[in-house]
């Protein structure tokens, strides 16, 4: 009678590949074994690439468990026991599921492992304990090596901060160190990542993204410190300037977090085709009684204005409220055209697909917990991580259908939305808004015929 065999393959590191445990090597070994057995037929192959044997929640492994519960598998084949598990508790939990389902396993390169006898089971358990201990010791050895290198001031990664170079395994300032110092000084004075990016390009002809500059400004190596060594490398920036920069960045985080630009990513310059990004502009006006008042408003400005050379001629700062009013007026005129199509617009396909995948993972995780494969703490931890992945998608799913906003009363309905809801509404119907230097706005709808 033919047995239905599942091939399970796992590789977690490049180092394992060097020792003959690459994916291709494992697949070849398992298929060669099956070819010598008259009573085996391969049902499916399950591959977990880049996953540690210490972890139970592996996508392909969870799919394998589902197929076991569906009675699709009689035997699981893997090359070595450590490809299956390195955690004894996880192994025992899964073994109980296999026993209840009548499924056996075989490590084809280690046929001396078996679970048919009490001695065999004891031998497997002892081997699993040693494998788990070995994995933990390897992790501790790597950590100890890194800590020792840090204590000695040696580089532990290939990433070198701008303004430094590696010499004799240590970081030392290079010819760009004065520029790095100037970046910190400029930000400490102007408190603006954007202006610092512009300054770096215009003054030194060096292009860096805002994200890169922000990461650089947070890097404590510039004052010679890393976790575990306060004298890791020669400092480029003095501590007073560095701490001032940290305080400014911290204040800006809370400030920026409150800002929502409802047309973010949608406004495009007609001259150069670059995005027009949102920012706040502060303005003052003087009342009739002489009182000076200040107000801020959100505007969109072409990114092509960032640099002095090849500067975009479109210098307009168009207010967000102008874009809103223009859109509301124009959409009202075409409401009947768009109403039927708008009802069909929900969440974009990628978001919907991603959500579906995450929900399936949560469901598999729940089953793993109910089957006592994982502990309650592991279930809570992994579920929290998966739910965090949904945080940006889930709120959007209910916004459009919350009020069926696209109708003849669009304006009054729209006014009830908060900023995030407004943002999603426009992203649901707009491809982009093209703005020229004279504030002429061209609307491109996603639902345009």
Short mmCIF file of C-alpha atoms in Angstrom, two decimals:
data_model
loop_
_atom_site.label_atom_id
_atom_site.label_comp_id
_atom_site.label_asym_id
_atom_site.label_seq_id
_atom_site.Cartn_x
_atom_site.Cartn_y
_atom_site.Cartn_z
CA UNK A 1 0.00 0.00 0.00
CA UNK A 2 1.37 3.39 -1.00
CA UNK A 3 2.12 5.86 1.76
CA UNK A 4 1.53 9.55 1.09
CA UNK A 5 4.79 11.36 1.87
CA UNK A 6 5.29 15.04 2.67
CA UNK A 7 8.77 16.45 2.13
CA UNK A 8 9.74 19.08 4.71
CA UNK A 9 12.76 21.31 4.03
CA UNK A 10 14.14 24.10 6.21
CA UNK A 11 17.19 26.35 5.98
CA UNK A 12 17.69 29.21 8.42
CA UNK A 13 21.18 30.54 7.65
CA UNK A 14 23.80 30.78 4.91
CA UNK A 15 26.11 28.84 7.21
CA UNK A 16 23.84 25.81 7.02
CA UNK A 17 24.01 25.91 3.23
CA UNK A 18 27.81 25.66 3.48
CA UNK A 19 27.43 22.45 5.48
CA UNK A 20 25.31 20.70 2.86
CA UNK A 21 21.94 21.77 4.24
CA UNK A 22 20.94 24.06 1.37
CA UNK A 23 17.39 23.84 0.04
CA UNK A 24 18.51 22.15 -3.18
CA UNK A 25 20.66 19.65 -1.27
CA UNK A 26 17.80 18.72 1.06
CA UNK A 27 15.29 18.35 -1.79
CA UNK A 28 17.71 16.17 -3.76
CA UNK A 29 18.39 13.94 -0.73
CA UNK A 30 14.69 13.45 0.00
CA UNK A 31 13.73 12.75 -3.62
CA UNK A 32 16.60 10.29 -3.99
CA UNK A 33 15.34 8.46 -0.92
CA UNK A 34 11.75 8.30 -2.20
CA UNK A 35 12.98 6.96 -5.55
CA UNK A 36 14.42 3.92 -3.74
CA UNK A 37 11.15 3.16 -1.92
CA UNK A 38 8.35 1.32 -3.70
CA UNK A 39 5.74 2.21 -1.09
CA UNK A 40 6.10 6.02 -1.07
CA UNK A 41 4.55 8.73 -3.22
CA UNK A 42 5.22 12.46 -2.76
CA UNK A 43 2.05 14.41 -1.96
CA UNK A 44 3.58 17.86 -1.45
CA UNK A 45 6.79 19.71 -0.59
CA UNK A 46 6.91 22.23 2.26
CA UNK A 47 9.81 24.70 2.30
CA UNK A 48 10.60 27.16 5.10
CA UNK A 49 13.47 29.35 3.92
CA UNK A 50 15.28 31.58 6.42
CA UNK A 51 13.35 30.29 9.46
CA UNK A 52 14.94 29.16 12.72
CA UNK A 53 14.20 25.69 14.08
CA UNK A 54 13.59 27.33 17.45
CA UNK A 55 10.42 28.92 16.05
CA UNK A 56 7.18 27.02 15.75
CA UNK A 57 5.22 29.55 13.74
CA UNK A 58 6.59 28.89 10.24
CA UNK A 59 4.25 29.43 7.30
CA UNK A 60 4.95 26.19 5.45
CA UNK A 61 5.09 24.18 8.65
CA UNK A 62 1.63 25.48 9.59
CA UNK A 63 0.37 24.49 6.13
CA UNK A 64 1.81 21.02 6.73
CA UNK A 65 -0.12 20.75 10.01
CA UNK A 66 -3.34 21.74 8.24
CA UNK A 67 -2.81 19.00 5.65
CA UNK A 68 -2.14 16.47 8.43
CA UNK A 69 -5.48 17.36 10.02
CA UNK A 70 -7.15 16.93 6.61
CA UNK A 71 -5.76 13.37 6.50
CA UNK A 72 -3.69 14.04 3.37
CA UNK A 73 -0.39 12.71 4.76
CA UNK A 74 0.88 9.38 6.12
CA UNK A 75 4.57 10.13 6.65
CA UNK A 76 6.78 13.23 6.87
CA UNK A 77 10.29 13.06 5.44
CA UNK A 78 13.13 15.44 6.32
CA UNK A 79 16.90 15.07 6.08
CA UNK A 80 17.95 15.54 9.72
CA UNK A 81 16.18 15.89 13.04
CA UNK A 82 17.35 19.49 13.47
CA UNK A 83 15.57 20.38 10.20
CA UNK A 84 12.35 19.37 11.97
CA UNK A 85 12.80 20.97 15.40
CA UNK A 86 15.40 22.40 17.77
CA UNK A 87 12.97 23.03 20.62
CA UNK A 88 12.00 20.02 22.74
CA UNK A 89 8.68 21.40 24.01
CA UNK A 90 7.53 22.30 20.50
CA UNK A 91 8.61 18.88 19.26
CA UNK A 92 6.63 17.04 21.96
CA UNK A 93 3.49 19.10 21.28
CA UNK A 94 3.67 18.36 17.56
CA UNK A 95 4.48 14.69 18.14
CA UNK A 96 1.23 14.35 20.07
CA UNK A 97 -0.68 15.74 17.08
CA UNK A 98 1.12 13.30 14.75
CA UNK A 99 0.37 10.35 17.05
CA UNK A 100 -3.32 11.26 17.21
CA UNK A 101 -3.42 11.55 13.41
CA UNK A 102 -1.53 8.33 12.76
CA UNK A 103 1.30 10.18 10.98
CA UNK A 104 4.93 9.09 11.31
CA UNK A 105 8.19 10.79 10.36
CA UNK A 106 11.64 9.82 9.18
CA UNK A 107 14.96 11.68 9.13
CA UNK A 108 16.35 10.02 6.00
CA UNK A 109 19.99 10.95 6.75
CA UNK A 110 19.62 9.75 10.35
CA UNK A 111 17.59 6.51 10.11
CA UNK A 112 18.63 5.53 13.65
CA UNK A 113 16.04 8.01 14.96
CA UNK A 114 12.63 6.38 15.43
CA UNK A 115 9.57 6.75 17.64
CA UNK A 116 8.33 3.16 17.49
CA UNK A 117 9.81 2.13 20.86
CA UNK A 118 10.13 3.69 24.30
CA UNK A 119 13.92 3.64 23.89
CA UNK A 120 13.66 5.30 20.49
CA UNK A 121 11.44 8.05 21.83
CA UNK A 122 13.78 8.65 24.76
CA UNK A 123 16.75 8.85 22.38
CA UNK A 124 14.92 11.39 20.20
CA UNK A 125 14.00 13.49 23.25
CA UNK A 126 17.59 13.51 24.45
CA UNK A 127 18.81 14.49 20.98
CA UNK A 128 16.24 17.28 20.83
CA UNK A 129 17.43 18.55 24.21
CA UNK A 130 21.02 18.63 22.97
CA UNK A 131 19.95 20.34 19.72
CA UNK A 132 18.09 23.01 21.69
CA UNK A 133 21.07 23.47 23.99
CA UNK A 134 23.40 23.73 20.99
CA UNK A 135 21.21 26.40 19.37
CA UNK A 136 21.09 28.42 22.58
CA UNK A 137 24.83 28.09 23.09
CA UNK A 138 25.51 29.14 19.49
CA UNK A 139 23.36 32.22 20.00
CA UNK A 140 25.18 33.03 23.23
CA UNK A 141 28.58 32.50 21.55
CA UNK A 142 27.70 34.90 18.74
CA UNK A 143 26.43 37.46 21.25
CA UNK A 144 29.61 37.07 23.32
CA UNK A 145 31.80 37.55 20.24
CA UNK A 146 29.94 40.72 19.31
CA UNK A 147 30.12 42.07 22.85
CA UNK A 148 33.85 41.38 22.97
CA UNK A 149 34.41 43.15 19.66
CA UNK A 150 32.41 46.15 20.87
CA UNK A 151 34.42 46.31 24.10
CA UNK A 152 37.61 46.37 22.01
CA UNK A 153 36.17 49.07 19.74
CA UNK A 154 36.06 46.78 16.70
CA UNK A 155 33.48 46.99 13.90
CA UNK A 156 30.87 44.21 14.09
CA UNK A 157 28.98 44.95 10.85
CA UNK A 158 29.90 46.15 7.39
CA UNK A 159 27.82 49.30 7.79
CA UNK A 160 30.03 52.37 8.18
CA UNK A 161 28.50 55.74 9.18
CA UNK A 162 29.07 58.69 6.83
CA UNK A 163 32.24 60.48 7.92
CA UNK A 164 34.00 57.33 9.13
CA UNK A 165 36.11 54.57 7.60
CA UNK A 166 37.43 51.23 8.86
CA UNK A 167 41.10 51.02 9.74
CA UNK A 168 42.52 47.96 11.56
CA UNK A 169 38.96 46.77 12.33
CA UNK A 170 38.10 50.10 14.00
CA UNK A 171 36.18 53.22 12.99
CA UNK A 172 38.16 56.39 12.46
CA UNK A 173 37.05 59.73 10.94
CA UNK A 174 37.70 60.14 7.20
CA UNK A 175 37.77 63.16 4.87
CA UNK A 176 33.96 63.53 5.15
CA UNK A 177 34.03 63.96 8.93
CA UNK A 178 33.80 67.80 8.72
CA UNK A 179 30.71 67.45 6.50
CA UNK A 180 29.10 65.06 8.99
CA UNK A 181 29.80 67.55 11.76
CA UNK A 182 28.31 70.34 9.65
CA UNK A 183 25.11 68.31 9.14
CA UNK A 184 24.56 68.13 12.89
CA UNK A 185 25.34 71.82 13.27
CA UNK A 186 22.95 72.83 10.48
CA UNK A 187 20.09 70.78 11.89
CA UNK A 188 20.70 72.09 15.42
CA UNK A 189 20.28 75.64 14.08
CA UNK A 190 17.44 75.21 11.57
CA UNK A 191 15.52 72.27 13.10
CA UNK A 192 14.52 70.97 9.65
CA UNK A 193 15.41 67.69 7.95
CA UNK A 194 14.28 69.10 4.60
CA UNK A 195 16.48 72.18 4.88
CA UNK A 196 19.40 70.00 5.96
CA UNK A 197 18.94 67.77 2.89
CA UNK A 198 18.88 70.88 0.68
CA UNK A 199 21.94 72.32 2.40
CA UNK A 200 23.91 69.10 1.99
CA UNK A 201 23.22 69.03 -1.75
CA UNK A 202 23.70 72.71 -2.44
CA UNK A 203 26.81 73.10 -0.29
CA UNK A 204 28.57 69.77 -0.87
CA UNK A 205 26.82 68.25 -3.92
CA UNK A 206 25.86 65.21 -1.81
CA UNK A 207 22.40 63.67 -2.16
CA UNK A 208 20.85 61.93 0.83
CA UNK A 209 17.22 61.12 1.61
CA UNK A 210 15.41 62.60 4.59
CA UNK A 211 15.22 59.12 6.10
CA UNK A 212 19.00 58.69 5.82
CA UNK A 213 19.69 62.07 7.43
CA UNK A 214 17.26 61.35 10.26
CA UNK A 215 18.91 57.99 10.91
CA UNK A 216 22.32 59.66 10.86
CA UNK A 217 21.27 62.30 13.38
CA UNK A 218 20.16 59.53 15.78
CA UNK A 219 23.41 57.56 15.52
CA UNK A 220 25.37 57.75 18.79
CA UNK A 221 28.56 56.62 17.05
CA UNK A 222 29.00 60.29 16.10
CA UNK A 223 29.76 61.00 19.77
CA UNK A 224 31.91 57.87 19.97
CA UNK A 225 29.37 55.69 21.79
CA UNK A 226 27.57 52.41 21.25
CA UNK A 227 25.65 50.25 23.70
CA UNK A 228 28.30 48.59 25.84
CA UNK A 229 31.15 50.98 25.11
CA UNK A 230 31.15 54.72 25.83
CA UNK A 231 34.51 55.08 24.06
CA UNK A 232 33.83 52.98 20.98
CA UNK A 233 35.36 55.31 18.38
CA UNK A 234 36.69 58.88 18.01
CA UNK A 235 33.75 61.34 18.15
CA UNK A 236 32.97 63.69 15.29
CA UNK A 237 30.23 65.68 17.06
CA UNK A 238 30.38 67.16 20.55
CA UNK A 239 27.86 65.83 23.07
CA UNK A 240 26.15 69.18 23.61
CA UNK A 241 25.28 69.51 19.91
CA UNK A 242 24.23 65.86 19.69
CA UNK A 243 21.86 66.09 22.67
CA UNK A 244 20.37 69.32 21.33
CA UNK A 245 19.66 67.53 18.05
CA UNK A 246 18.01 64.62 19.91
CA UNK A 247 15.72 67.00 21.80
CA UNK A 248 14.70 68.73 18.57
CA UNK A 249 14.00 65.40 16.86
CA UNK A 250 11.92 64.19 19.82
CA UNK A 251 9.82 67.35 19.79
CA UNK A 252 9.27 67.07 16.07
CA UNK A 253 8.05 63.48 16.38
CA UNK A 254 5.07 64.47 18.52
CA UNK A 255 4.38 67.47 16.31
CA UNK A 256 4.56 65.61 12.99
CA UNK A 257 2.50 62.71 14.33
CA UNK A 258 -0.49 65.03 14.66
CA UNK A 259 -0.32 66.18 11.02
CA UNK A 260 -2.36 64.50 8.33
CA UNK A 261 -2.04 65.72 4.75
CA UNK A 262 -5.20 64.52 3.07
CA UNK A 263 -3.70 64.72 -0.45
CA UNK A 264 -0.39 63.09 0.46
CA UNK A 265 1.07 61.32 -2.59
CA UNK A 266 -1.64 62.62 -4.94
CA UNK A 267 -0.51 66.13 -5.90
CA UNK A 268 1.84 66.23 -8.91
CA UNK A 269 3.75 69.15 -10.46
CA UNK A 270 2.79 69.87 -14.08
CA UNK A 271 6.30 71.12 -14.92
CA UNK A 272 8.62 68.35 -13.76
CA UNK A 273 6.28 65.51 -12.80
CA UNK A 274 7.57 65.28 -9.23
CA UNK A 275 5.31 64.91 -6.23
CA UNK A 276 4.20 68.04 -4.41
CA UNK A 277 4.60 67.32 -0.71
CA UNK A 278 2.62 68.75 2.17
CA UNK A 279 4.03 71.12 4.76
CA UNK A 280 2.84 73.73 7.24
CA UNK A 281 3.31 77.42 6.54
CA UNK A 282 3.21 79.93 9.36
CA UNK A 283 1.92 83.38 8.50
CA UNK A 284 1.20 86.51 10.52
CA UNK A 285 -1.35 89.23 10.05
CA UNK A 286 -2.02 92.49 11.87
CA UNK A 287 -5.52 93.25 13.11
CA UNK A 288 -7.02 96.72 12.84
CA UNK A 289 -6.18 97.39 16.47
CA UNK A 290 -2.51 96.60 15.76
CA UNK A 291 -2.53 93.15 17.36
CA UNK A 292 -0.19 90.73 15.61
CA UNK A 293 -1.74 87.31 15.03
CA UNK A 294 -0.22 84.12 13.62
CA UNK A 295 -1.90 81.30 11.73
CA UNK A 296 -0.74 78.13 10.01
CA UNK A 297 -2.08 76.37 6.96
CA UNK A 298 -1.22 73.22 5.05
CA UNK A 299 0.23 73.74 1.59
CA UNK A 300 1.75 71.55 -1.13
CA UNK A 301 5.05 72.44 -2.79
CA UNK A 302 6.96 70.80 -5.65
CA UNK A 303 9.88 68.61 -4.57
CA UNK A 304 11.76 69.87 -7.61
CA UNK A 305 12.36 73.11 -5.70
CA UNK A 306 14.68 71.36 -3.26
CA UNK A 307 17.92 71.92 -5.14
CA UNK A 308 19.51 75.00 -6.65
CA UNK A 309 20.60 73.27 -9.86
CA UNK A 310 17.93 72.02 -12.26
CA UNK A 311 15.37 73.74 -10.08
CA UNK A 312 11.74 73.34 -11.10
CA UNK A 313 10.10 76.62 -12.23
CA UNK A 314 6.88 75.73 -10.40
CA UNK A 315 7.24 77.73 -7.17
CA UNK A 316 3.61 77.70 -6.15
CA UNK A 317 2.53 76.70 -2.64
CA UNK A 318 -1.06 75.61 -3.12
CA UNK A 319 -3.22 75.45 0.00
CA UNK A 320 -4.90 72.20 0.96
CA UNK A 321 -8.22 73.98 1.48
CA UNK A 322 -8.12 75.26 -2.13
CA UNK A 323 -7.66 71.72 -3.43
CA UNK A 324 -10.53 70.51 -1.24
CA UNK A 325 -12.98 73.16 -2.42
CA UNK A 326 -12.03 72.69 -6.06
CA UNK A 327 -12.56 68.94 -5.82
CA UNK A 328 -15.87 69.18 -4.00
CA UNK A 329 -17.23 71.60 -6.57
CA UNK A 330 -16.09 69.53 -9.53
CA UNK A 331 -17.17 66.20 -8.12
CA UNK A 332 -20.64 67.55 -7.41
CA UNK A 333 -20.96 68.40 -11.10
CA UNK A 334 -20.08 64.82 -12.05
CA UNK A 335 -21.80 63.06 -9.14
CA UNK A 336 -24.18 60.95 -11.23
CA UNK A 337 -21.28 59.74 -13.36
CA UNK A 338 -19.24 58.59 -10.41
CA UNK A 339 -21.90 57.31 -8.01
CA UNK A 340 -22.28 53.83 -9.47
CA UNK A 341 -18.55 53.29 -9.81
CA UNK A 342 -17.71 54.69 -6.39
CA UNK A 343 -19.92 52.10 -4.71
CA UNK A 344 -17.62 49.45 -6.11
CA UNK A 345 -14.50 51.02 -4.63
CA UNK A 346 -13.44 49.58 -1.33
CA UNK A 347 -9.94 48.71 -0.33
CA UNK A 348 -7.22 48.50 -2.97
CA UNK A 349 -6.44 44.95 -4.13
CA UNK A 350 -2.97 44.73 -2.54
CA UNK A 351 -4.32 45.86 0.83
CA UNK A 352 -7.23 43.46 0.61
CA UNK A 353 -4.97 40.57 -0.33
CA UNK A 354 -2.52 41.41 2.44
CA UNK A 355 -5.34 41.56 4.96
CA UNK A 356 -6.63 38.19 3.84
CA UNK A 357 -3.19 36.63 4.23
CA UNK A 358 -2.75 38.09 7.70
CA UNK A 359 -6.19 36.87 8.80
CA UNK A 360 -5.30 33.37 7.61
CA UNK A 361 -2.08 33.50 9.62
CA UNK A 362 -4.01 34.58 12.72
CA UNK A 363 -6.46 31.71 12.21
CA UNK A 364 -3.61 29.20 11.90
CA UNK A 365 -1.99 30.68 15.00
CA UNK A 366 -5.26 30.29 16.90
CA UNK A 367 -5.51 26.65 15.88
CA UNK A 368 -1.92 26.06 16.98
CA UNK A 369 -2.81 27.44 20.43
CA UNK A 370 -6.08 25.48 20.72
CA UNK A 371 -4.20 22.31 19.82
CA UNK A 372 -1.70 23.14 22.59
CA UNK A 373 1.10 23.39 20.05
CA UNK A 374 2.12 26.78 21.42
CA UNK A 375 1.70 28.44 24.81
CA UNK A 376 -0.72 31.26 25.61
CA UNK A 377 2.19 33.73 25.89
CA UNK A 378 3.48 32.74 22.44
CA UNK A 379 -0.03 33.01 21.01
CA UNK A 380 -0.53 36.51 22.45
CA UNK A 381 2.91 37.70 21.29
CA UNK A 382 2.58 36.41 17.71
CA UNK A 383 -1.04 37.56 17.39
CA UNK A 384 -0.08 41.06 18.53
CA UNK A 385 2.63 41.20 15.84
CA UNK A 386 0.17 40.12 13.14
CA UNK A 387 -2.46 42.59 14.29
CA UNK A 388 0.13 45.38 14.13
CA UNK A 389 0.66 44.48 10.47
CA UNK A 390 -3.06 45.08 9.87
CA UNK A 391 -3.17 48.43 11.65
CA UNK A 392 -2.64 50.50 8.49
CA UNK A 393 -5.10 48.47 6.43
CA UNK A 394 -8.01 47.67 8.73
CA UNK A 395 -9.29 51.18 9.50
CA UNK A 396 -9.46 51.99 5.80
CA UNK A 397 -11.80 49.11 5.06
CA UNK A 398 -14.76 50.71 6.80
CA UNK A 399 -14.34 54.35 5.85
CA UNK A 400 -16.03 54.54 2.44
CA UNK A 401 -18.95 52.30 3.31
CA UNK A 402 -19.35 53.91 6.72
CA UNK A 403 -21.60 56.60 5.27
CA UNK A 404 -21.97 55.81 1.56
CA UNK A 405 -20.65 59.35 1.25
CA UNK A 406 -20.64 59.62 -2.51
CA UNK A 407 -24.10 60.99 -3.21
CA UNK A 408 -25.91 64.25 -3.79
CA UNK A 409 -25.17 65.37 -0.23
CA UNK A 410 -21.46 64.80 -0.66
CA UNK A 411 -20.38 68.15 0.80
CA UNK A 412 -22.28 67.91 4.08
CA UNK A 413 -21.28 64.26 4.48
CA UNK A 414 -17.65 65.04 3.72
CA UNK A 415 -17.52 67.76 6.38
CA UNK A 416 -18.27 65.12 9.03
CA UNK A 417 -15.16 63.11 8.18
CA UNK A 418 -11.95 63.38 10.18
CA UNK A 419 -8.64 64.04 8.40
CA UNK A 420 -7.72 60.37 7.98
CA UNK A 421 -11.13 59.54 6.52
CA UNK A 422 -10.91 62.45 4.11
CA UNK A 423 -7.50 61.22 3.03
CA UNK A 424 -8.81 57.74 2.26
CA UNK A 425 -11.84 59.09 0.42
CA UNK A 426 -9.68 61.01 -2.04
CA UNK A 427 -7.27 58.13 -2.49
CA UNK A 428 -10.27 55.97 -3.36
CA UNK A 429 -11.31 58.10 -6.32
CA UNK A 430 -8.25 60.06 -7.44
CA UNK A 431 -5.32 58.96 -9.53
CA UNK A 432 -3.65 62.33 -9.03
CA UNK A 433 -4.07 66.11 -9.02
CA UNK A 434 -1.81 67.99 -11.43
CA UNK A 435 -1.04 71.58 -10.44
CA UNK A 436 0.64 74.13 -12.70
CA UNK A 437 2.51 77.35 -11.73
CA UNK A 438 -0.73 79.36 -12.12
CA UNK A 439 -2.70 77.19 -9.68
CA UNK A 440 -4.61 75.48 -12.48
CA UNK A 441 -5.72 72.08 -11.22
CA UNK A 442 -6.27 69.03 -13.42
CA UNK A 443 -8.13 66.12 -11.83
CA UNK A 444 -7.41 62.54 -12.87
CA UNK A 445 -9.96 60.14 -11.39
CA UNK A 446 -9.35 56.44 -10.89
CA UNK A 447 -12.91 55.84 -12.08
CA UNK A 448 -12.64 58.04 -15.15
CA UNK A 449 -14.08 56.53 -18.35
#
